[in-house]
Amino acid sequence: SKSGFRVEDFEDGARALEAIPVLKPALIVVDLKMPGISGMEVITRVHEIDPQIISIVITGYGTIDTAVGAMKSGAYDFLPKPFSPDELRLIVNRGLERRELALQSQRHEVERALLKRRFVTFVSHQLQTPLVAVHQYLDVLAHLSDTPEAGAKKQDWLERCLKRIEEMQALI
């Protein structure tokens, strides 16, 4: 809280899990040894609720196996007790930076998909217009009679079709 963050604490993991949908935290700090639900279970369930929430595990029983288990459950980092306030601040700030980068990446992916959809719509429209014109030219050609003046018209209409097709090829 001295760093400007809103801090909530809970007596056990079950109460913390109940508060997650209401508080929508960016980051949680979880002790592995808690009454009721274990810290590992809390991390797993929080990750199911919102995988963007950063989980930091603290414990006085730090081993390599528990650190690996916490990371597999979705924890961002593992901090063995005793730790200094500066160590906690450093890990919290790094975790929040990681969350922000992940959220930015997610936003960029949504924007990319939207731009791709707009591009496909634009290109299909640009191709559809010349195709309609070519179809109309060919339809006129099919209905022209075989007279000397029709021969000149057919040549003109064929040239128009070829021009439209070249325009479509330029788009591709």
XYZ file of C-alpha atoms in Angstrom:
172
model
C 0.000 0.000 0.000
C 2.982 2.349 0.555
C 3.694 1.998 -3.177
C 0.214 3.248 -4.058
C -1.520 -0.085 -4.617
C -4.897 -1.006 -3.143
C -4.262 -3.944 -0.841
C -6.846 -6.397 0.427
C -6.096 -9.297 2.735
C -8.168 -12.369 3.487
C -8.226 -14.885 6.309
C -8.175 -17.836 3.954
C -8.091 -18.829 0.289
C -11.829 -19.479 0.017
C -12.684 -15.891 0.975
C -10.065 -14.549 -1.396
C -11.525 -16.622 -4.244
C -14.997 -15.256 -3.503
C -13.645 -11.701 -3.767
C -11.753 -12.173 -7.065
C -14.774 -11.553 -9.383
C -15.725 -8.424 -7.418
C -12.273 -6.889 -6.895
C -10.791 -7.966 -10.242
C -7.209 -7.711 -9.032
C -4.268 -7.337 -11.376
C -1.995 -9.241 -8.998
C -2.314 -11.494 -5.968
C 0.220 -12.608 -3.375
C -0.521 -16.091 -2.057
C 1.062 -17.997 0.817
C 1.284 -21.715 0.147
C 0.346 -22.637 3.721
C -3.090 -21.221 4.550
C -6.082 -22.477 6.487
C -8.622 -24.310 4.350
C -7.703 -24.220 0.674
C -3.991 -24.498 -0.070
C -2.111 -21.747 -1.846
C -1.565 -24.059 -4.852
C -5.325 -24.583 -5.146
C -5.922 -20.824 -4.914
C -3.408 -20.181 -7.715
C -4.990 -22.840 -9.936
C -8.511 -21.491 -9.400
C -7.497 -17.852 -9.854
C -5.806 -18.824 -13.122
C -9.074 -20.491 -14.224
C -11.087 -17.380 -13.295
C -8.747 -14.956 -15.068
C -5.431 -16.092 -16.531
C -4.310 -12.438 -16.750
C -4.119 -12.130 -12.938
C -0.494 -12.317 -11.838
C 0.079 -14.719 -8.928
C 3.119 -14.394 -6.674
C 3.747 -17.200 -4.215
C 5.342 -16.629 -0.825
C 6.259 -19.425 1.542
C 8.457 -20.295 4.474
C 8.775 -23.821 3.116
C 10.532 -23.013 -0.142
C 11.974 -25.895 -2.089
C 12.699 -26.317 -5.761
C 9.771 -28.740 -6.044
C 7.278 -26.318 -4.503
C 8.560 -23.479 -6.703
C 8.197 -25.643 -9.830
C 4.740 -26.781 -8.704
C 3.638 -23.190 -8.139
C 4.862 -22.143 -11.583
C 3.058 -25.089 -13.195
C -0.122 -23.997 -11.408
C 0.140 -20.569 -13.018
C 2.255 -18.553 -10.582
C 4.368 -15.766 -12.041
C 7.084 -15.869 -9.383
C 8.072 -17.515 -6.122
C 9.408 -15.614 -3.103
C 10.771 -17.611 -0.140
C 10.398 -16.189 3.386
C 11.974 -14.191 4.856
C 12.055 -11.482 2.196
C 12.502 -7.742 2.335
C 9.846 -5.194 1.331
C 12.140 -4.144 -1.531
C 12.253 -7.709 -2.863
C 8.457 -7.883 -2.765
C 8.123 -4.469 -4.474
C 10.529 -5.539 -7.217
C 8.633 -8.763 -7.949
C 5.237 -7.002 -7.800
C 6.401 -4.300 -10.228
C 7.868 -6.864 -12.634
C 4.656 -8.895 -12.447
C 2.518 -5.856 -13.215
C 4.790 -4.935 -16.134
C 4.394 -8.465 -17.490
C 0.617 -8.226 -17.152
C 0.558 -4.899 -19.008
C 2.683 -6.344 -21.818
C 0.373 -9.366 -22.074
C -2.717 -7.121 -22.197
C -1.092 -4.912 -24.856
C -0.233 -7.985 -26.884
C -3.832 -9.179 -26.618
C -5.137 -5.761 -27.760
C -2.712 -5.744 -30.695
C -3.875 -9.213 -31.714
C -7.514 -8.046 -31.719
C -6.559 -4.969 -33.776
C -4.608 -7.157 -36.204
C -7.586 -9.466 -36.708
C -9.868 -6.462 -37.277
C -7.475 -4.949 -39.834
C -7.207 -8.295 -41.594
C -11.004 -8.571 -41.795
C -11.269 -5.001 -43.139
C -8.567 -5.701 -45.713
C -10.315 -8.857 -46.947
C -13.598 -6.939 -47.221
C -11.891 -4.127 -49.160
C -10.099 -6.496 -51.545
C -13.213 -8.561 -52.193
C -15.133 -5.369 -53.001
C -12.332 -4.176 -55.283
C -12.387 -7.519 -57.125
C -16.165 -7.789 -57.259
C -16.694 -4.505 -59.139
C -14.514 -5.430 -62.158
C -15.938 -8.977 -62.177
C -19.457 -7.594 -62.471
C -18.340 -5.380 -65.365
C -16.636 -8.291 -67.158
C -19.754 -10.401 -66.695
C -21.910 -7.650 -68.204
C -19.528 -7.227 -71.182
C -19.554 -10.967 -71.860
C -23.343 -11.052 -71.573
C -23.620 -8.295 -74.233
C -21.182 -10.204 -76.472
C -23.262 -13.351 -76.181
C -26.363 -11.513 -77.371
C -24.825 -9.562 -80.281
C -25.855 -10.777 -83.710
C -23.333 -11.713 -86.402
C -23.393 -8.553 -88.513
C -20.401 -6.527 -89.795
C -21.029 -3.695 -87.297
C -21.464 -6.269 -84.489
C -17.931 -7.532 -85.215
C -16.488 -4.098 -84.376
C -18.611 -3.922 -81.210
C -17.480 -7.407 -80.172
C -13.854 -6.338 -80.543
C -14.515 -3.215 -78.418
C -16.283 -5.258 -75.708
C -13.481 -7.876 -75.668
C -10.919 -5.106 -75.163
C -12.977 -3.738 -72.263
C -13.088 -7.218 -70.674
C -9.327 -7.597 -71.019
C -8.778 -4.143 -69.490
C -10.959 -5.001 -66.472
C -9.139 -8.311 -66.013
C -5.807 -6.454 -66.065
C -7.159 -4.109 -63.375
C -8.034 -7.125 -61.214
C -4.574 -8.627 -61.726
C -3.007 -5.349 -60.616
C -4.900 -5.663 -57.316
C -3.520 -9.119 -56.676
